[in-house]
Short mmCIF file of C-alpha atoms (C1' of nucleotides) in Angstrom, two decimals:
data_model
loop_
_atom_site.label_atom_id
_atom_site.label_comp_id
_atom_site.label_asym_id
_atom_site.label_seq_id
_atom_site.Cartn_x
_atom_site.Cartn_y
_atom_site.Cartn_z
CA MET C 1 -18.10 -58.73 -61.12
CA ALA C 2 -14.71 -58.18 -59.54
CA SER C 3 -15.35 -54.44 -59.50
CA VAL C 4 -18.56 -54.95 -57.56
CA LYS C 5 -16.70 -57.05 -55.03
CA LYS C 6 -14.18 -54.29 -54.70
CA GLU C 7 -16.79 -51.61 -54.06
CA LEU C 8 -18.92 -53.51 -51.55
CA ASN C 9 -17.77 -54.18 -48.03
CA ARG C 10 -18.19 -57.94 -48.06
CA GLY C 11 -17.21 -60.09 -45.17
CA GLY C 12 -16.26 -57.27 -42.89
CA ALA C 13 -17.82 -56.95 -39.46
CA TRP C 14 -20.54 -54.35 -39.13
CA THR C 15 -19.54 -51.21 -37.26
CA ALA C 16 -21.73 -49.39 -34.73
CA GLU C 17 -21.94 -46.53 -37.22
CA GLU C 18 -23.24 -48.82 -39.97
CA ASP C 19 -25.77 -50.34 -37.57
CA LYS C 20 -26.99 -46.89 -36.62
CA LYS C 21 -27.40 -45.78 -40.23
CA LEU C 22 -29.20 -48.98 -41.14
CA ALA C 23 -31.56 -48.76 -38.17
CA GLU C 24 -32.38 -45.14 -39.01
CA VAL C 25 -33.27 -45.91 -42.63
CA ILE C 26 -35.36 -48.93 -41.62
CA GLU C 27 -37.22 -46.79 -39.10
CA ILE C 28 -38.21 -44.45 -41.90
CA HIS C 29 -38.85 -46.89 -44.74
CA GLY C 30 -39.63 -50.12 -42.94
CA PRO C 31 -37.84 -53.46 -43.27
CA LYS C 32 -38.44 -54.02 -47.00
CA ARG C 33 -36.88 -53.08 -50.35
CA TRP C 34 -33.46 -53.94 -48.97
CA LYS C 35 -31.61 -52.75 -52.05
CA THR C 36 -33.16 -49.32 -51.59
CA ILE C 37 -32.40 -49.36 -47.87
CA ALA C 38 -28.76 -50.20 -48.54
CA ALA C 39 -28.53 -47.33 -51.00
CA LYS C 40 -30.35 -44.82 -48.79
CA ALA C 41 -28.21 -45.70 -45.79
CA GLY C 42 -25.16 -45.02 -47.92
CA LEU C 43 -23.63 -48.31 -46.88
CA ASN C 44 -21.27 -50.25 -49.10
CA ARG C 45 -23.32 -53.34 -48.37
CA CYS C 46 -25.70 -55.28 -50.55
CA GLY C 47 -29.39 -55.46 -49.69
CA LYS C 48 -29.08 -59.07 -48.64
CA SER C 49 -26.40 -58.19 -46.15
CA CYS C 50 -28.51 -55.39 -44.67
CA ARG C 51 -31.50 -57.70 -44.35
CA LEU C 52 -29.44 -60.32 -42.56
CA ARG C 53 -27.96 -57.77 -40.19
CA TRP C 54 -31.41 -56.48 -39.34
CA LEU C 55 -32.96 -59.90 -38.84
CA ASN C 56 -30.12 -61.37 -36.81
CA TYR C 57 -28.93 -58.43 -34.81
CA LEU C 58 -30.79 -55.12 -35.01
CA ARG C 59 -34.41 -56.23 -35.01
CA PRO C 60 -36.30 -55.32 -31.80
CA ASN C 61 -36.96 -58.02 -29.17
CA ILE C 62 -33.99 -60.12 -30.22
CA LYS C 63 -32.73 -62.43 -27.50
CA ARG C 64 -29.05 -63.13 -27.72
CA GLY C 65 -27.13 -65.97 -26.08
CA ASN C 66 -28.12 -67.85 -22.92
CA ILE C 67 -30.34 -70.43 -24.53
CA SER C 68 -32.29 -71.95 -21.66
CA ASP C 69 -32.72 -75.66 -20.99
CA GLN C 70 -36.34 -75.40 -22.07
CA GLU C 71 -35.39 -73.71 -25.31
CA GLU C 72 -32.71 -76.30 -25.94
CA ASP C 73 -35.18 -79.08 -25.31
CA LEU C 74 -37.64 -77.47 -27.66
CA ILE C 75 -35.02 -77.09 -30.38
CA LEU C 76 -34.17 -80.77 -30.06
CA ARG C 77 -37.81 -81.79 -30.34
CA LEU C 78 -38.54 -79.43 -33.22
CA HIS C 79 -35.45 -80.53 -35.09
CA LYS C 80 -36.49 -84.11 -34.72
CA LEU C 81 -39.87 -83.17 -36.10
CA LEU C 82 -38.89 -80.69 -38.81
CA GLY C 83 -35.27 -81.44 -39.68
CA ASN C 84 -33.04 -78.53 -40.69
CA ARG C 85 -35.95 -76.12 -41.11
CA TRP C 86 -34.22 -73.48 -39.05
CA SER C 87 -36.63 -70.68 -39.86
CA LEU C 88 -39.60 -72.81 -38.80
CA ILE C 89 -37.85 -73.79 -35.59
CA ALA C 90 -36.91 -70.17 -34.92
CA GLY C 91 -40.53 -69.21 -35.47
CA ARG C 92 -41.45 -71.25 -32.41
CA LEU C 93 -38.82 -69.56 -30.25
CA PRO C 94 -39.73 -65.89 -29.74
CA GLY C 95 -36.74 -63.59 -30.08
CA ARG C 96 -34.48 -66.24 -31.54
CA THR C 97 -33.20 -66.14 -35.10
CA ASP C 98 -32.78 -69.01 -37.52
CA ASN C 99 -29.08 -68.22 -37.77
CA GLU C 100 -28.61 -68.39 -34.01
CA ILE C 101 -30.45 -71.68 -33.74
CA LYS C 102 -28.55 -73.12 -36.69
CA ASN C 103 -25.25 -72.10 -35.10
CA TYR C 104 -26.31 -73.42 -31.71
CA TRP C 105 -27.30 -76.70 -33.27
CA ASN C 106 -24.08 -77.08 -35.21
CA SER C 107 -21.82 -76.17 -32.31
CA HIS C 108 -23.66 -77.67 -29.32
CA LEU C 109 -26.61 -79.90 -29.99
CA SER C 110 -25.31 -81.94 -32.90
CA LYS C 111 -22.44 -83.05 -30.67
CA LYS C 112 -24.82 -84.03 -27.89
CA ILE C 113 -26.93 -86.02 -30.31
CA ASN C 114 -23.86 -87.66 -31.73
CA GLN C 115 -22.61 -88.64 -28.30
CA ARG C 116 -26.00 -90.09 -27.37
CA GLU C 117 -26.16 -92.05 -30.62
CA GLU C 118 -22.71 -93.47 -30.15
CA GLN C 119 -23.53 -94.43 -26.58
CA SER C 120 -26.77 -96.08 -27.57
CA GLU C 121 -25.06 -97.89 -30.42
CA GLY C 122 -22.54 -99.13 -27.88
CA SER C 123 -19.97 -98.41 -30.49
CA THR C 124 -16.31 -98.21 -29.58
CA ARG C 125 -15.36 -96.76 -32.94
CA GLU C 126 -13.64 -93.40 -32.97
CA PHE C 127 -14.11 -90.80 -35.69
CA SER C 128 -12.14 -87.65 -36.41
CA SER C 129 -14.06 -84.41 -35.88
CA LYS C 130 -14.20 -83.82 -39.63
CA THR C 131 -15.69 -87.24 -40.19
CA LYS C 132 -18.18 -86.60 -37.40
CA LYS C 133 -19.20 -83.28 -38.97
CA ARG C 134 -19.72 -84.97 -42.31
CA ARG C 135 -21.78 -87.71 -40.73
CA ILE C 136 -23.98 -85.17 -38.97
CA SER C 137 -24.58 -83.15 -42.10
CA GLU C 138 -25.33 -86.24 -44.15
CA LYS C 139 -27.73 -87.44 -41.49
CA ALA C 140 -29.56 -84.10 -41.58
CA LYS C 141 -29.84 -84.27 -45.37
CA GLN C 142 -31.14 -87.80 -45.15
CA GLU C 143 -33.76 -86.72 -42.59
CA VAL C 144 -35.06 -83.97 -44.86
CA LYS C 145 -35.10 -86.39 -47.80
CA GLU C 146 -37.00 -88.96 -45.81
CA GLU C 147 -39.42 -86.32 -44.62
CA ASN C 148 -40.17 -85.31 -48.21
CA THR C 149 -40.63 -88.83 -49.49
CA SER C 150 -42.57 -90.47 -46.68
CA HIS C 151 -44.10 -87.39 -45.14
CA ASP C 152 -47.12 -88.86 -43.35
CA SER C 153 -45.56 -91.84 -41.67
CA LYS C 154 -42.48 -89.89 -40.66
CA ILE C 155 -44.51 -87.10 -39.12
CA LYS C 156 -46.72 -89.59 -37.32
CA PHE C 157 -43.72 -91.29 -35.82
CA ASP C 158 -42.03 -88.07 -34.81
CA LEU C 159 -45.19 -86.51 -33.44
CA ASP C 160 -45.62 -89.38 -31.05
CA ASP C 161 -42.11 -88.82 -29.90
CA PHE C 162 -42.39 -85.06 -29.95
CA PHE C 163 -45.45 -84.97 -27.74
CA ASP C 164 -44.18 -87.52 -25.31
CA PHE C 165 -43.62 -85.43 -22.19
CA SER C 166 -43.67 -88.28 -19.72
CA GLY C 167 -40.96 -87.77 -17.20
CA GLU C 168 -40.90 -83.98 -17.61
CA ASN C 169 -41.11 -81.86 -14.48
CA PRO C 170 -44.19 -79.62 -13.98
CA SER C 171 -42.42 -76.34 -14.81
CA THR C 172 -41.25 -77.71 -18.14
CA LEU C 173 -44.74 -78.99 -18.90
CA GLU C 174 -46.18 -75.55 -18.15
CA TRP C 175 -43.62 -73.94 -20.43
CA VAL C 176 -44.41 -76.38 -23.21
CA ARG C 177 -48.12 -75.71 -22.75
CA LYS C 178 -47.50 -71.98 -23.23
CA PHE C 179 -45.44 -72.71 -26.31
CA LEU C 180 -48.17 -74.85 -27.86
CA GLU C 181 -50.71 -72.10 -27.28
CA LEU C 182 -48.70 -69.94 -29.68
CA ASP C 183 -49.88 -72.07 -32.55
CA GLU C 184 -52.75 -74.45 -32.09
CA GLY C 185 -51.99 -75.82 -35.54
CA LEU C 186 -49.07 -77.69 -34.09
CA LEU C 187 -51.31 -79.84 -31.96
CA PRO C 188 -52.14 -83.17 -33.53
"C1'" DA O 1 5.60 -68.26 -23.54
"C1'" DA O 2 4.59 -70.04 -28.03
"C1'" DC O 3 2.22 -72.56 -31.01
"C1'" DA O 4 -1.42 -75.66 -32.70
"C1'" DA O 5 -5.89 -77.34 -32.54
"C1'" DC O 6 -10.42 -76.53 -31.68
"C1'" DC O 7 -14.72 -73.80 -31.02
"C1'" DT O 8 -18.10 -70.19 -31.78
"C1'" DC O 9 -20.76 -67.23 -34.37
"C1'" DA O 10 -21.33 -63.31 -37.66
"C1'" DA O 11 -21.60 -62.97 -42.27
"C1'" DC O 12 -21.66 -64.45 -47.05
"C1'" DC O 13 -23.10 -67.45 -50.96
"C1'" DG O 14 -26.02 -69.97 -53.99
"C1'" DC O 15 -30.33 -71.51 -54.91
"C1'" DA O 16 -35.46 -71.60 -54.66
"C1'" DT O 17 -39.59 -69.20 -54.47
"C1'" DC O 18 -42.56 -65.30 -54.78
"C1'" DA O 19 -44.64 -61.18 -56.73
"C1'" DG O 20 -45.34 -57.76 -59.96
"C1'" DA O 21 -44.83 -56.01 -64.66
"C1'" DG M 1 -47.20 -67.54 -69.74
"C1'" DT M 2 -42.70 -65.64 -68.84
"C1'" DC M 3 -39.32 -62.49 -67.41
"C1'" DT M 4 -37.04 -60.05 -63.75
"C1'" DG M 5 -36.01 -58.30 -59.33
"C1'" DA M 6 -36.81 -59.02 -54.40
"C1'" DT M 7 -36.90 -61.95 -50.66
"C1'" DG M 8 -36.12 -66.07 -47.80
"C1'" DC M 9 -33.67 -70.12 -46.58
"C1'" DG M 10 -30.04 -73.52 -45.53
"C1'" DG M 11 -25.20 -74.46 -46.10
"C1'" DT M 12 -20.64 -72.86 -45.64
"C1'" DT M 13 -16.73 -69.96 -44.51
"C1'" DG M 14 -13.42 -67.52 -41.90
"C1'" DA M 15 -11.98 -64.34 -38.14
"C1'" DG M 16 -11.31 -64.14 -33.52
"C1'" DG M 17 -11.33 -66.29 -29.12
"C1'" DT M 18 -10.28 -70.26 -26.10
"C1'" DT M 19 -8.06 -74.38 -24.67
"C1'" DG M 20 -4.54 -77.84 -24.77
"C1'" DT M 21 0.31 -79.25 -25.29
#
DNA sequence: AACAACCTCAACCGCATCAGA
DNA sequence: GTCTGATGCGGTTGAGGTTGT
């Protein structure tokens, strides 16, 4: 076990050279059999690591950074609907990865939500950042749990909220319309 | 200028699920 | 049916950067 850890380059940042090798092997063999790809590329990385690098960084048509207001709004709505199903949420945002959305949520949106909640609660209580983080993560877990136990009623409630676009400006509505066309199955 | 505290995000880990033998 | 390896997902960590004191 320890010897494996020694041999593999775990935790280190990927170099341009590694990226190049990985991309070349994937071009030839396709993005599957990651263990084989890792071996063929001659990288001291495990297959999992190669897969993650490809999905989050090297894959074509990846958008990086600059999450627009519309995208942010969509993430908020989808999170409300789906909970921490990052891959599902990412699937609705072309070019975005689950990891990026998860990070964006944890570093930006969860704070916004928290602030809004505290404002709406009218609470004057103060929490340390660690306590806040814990509260957020517990809330997310609870949401997923609730979704699994009372699926229908929860979805019904959230769908009403999710599809409430009153007060949106026309450009946002048009953008949302385009998004919904991606998957008619999302429409109630 | 120096240090601490905080923030961001790439990357890893553990677990669940899937698919083929 | 079950065993095993591959894949996918969400949670967590830690390095590096930024901001505050």
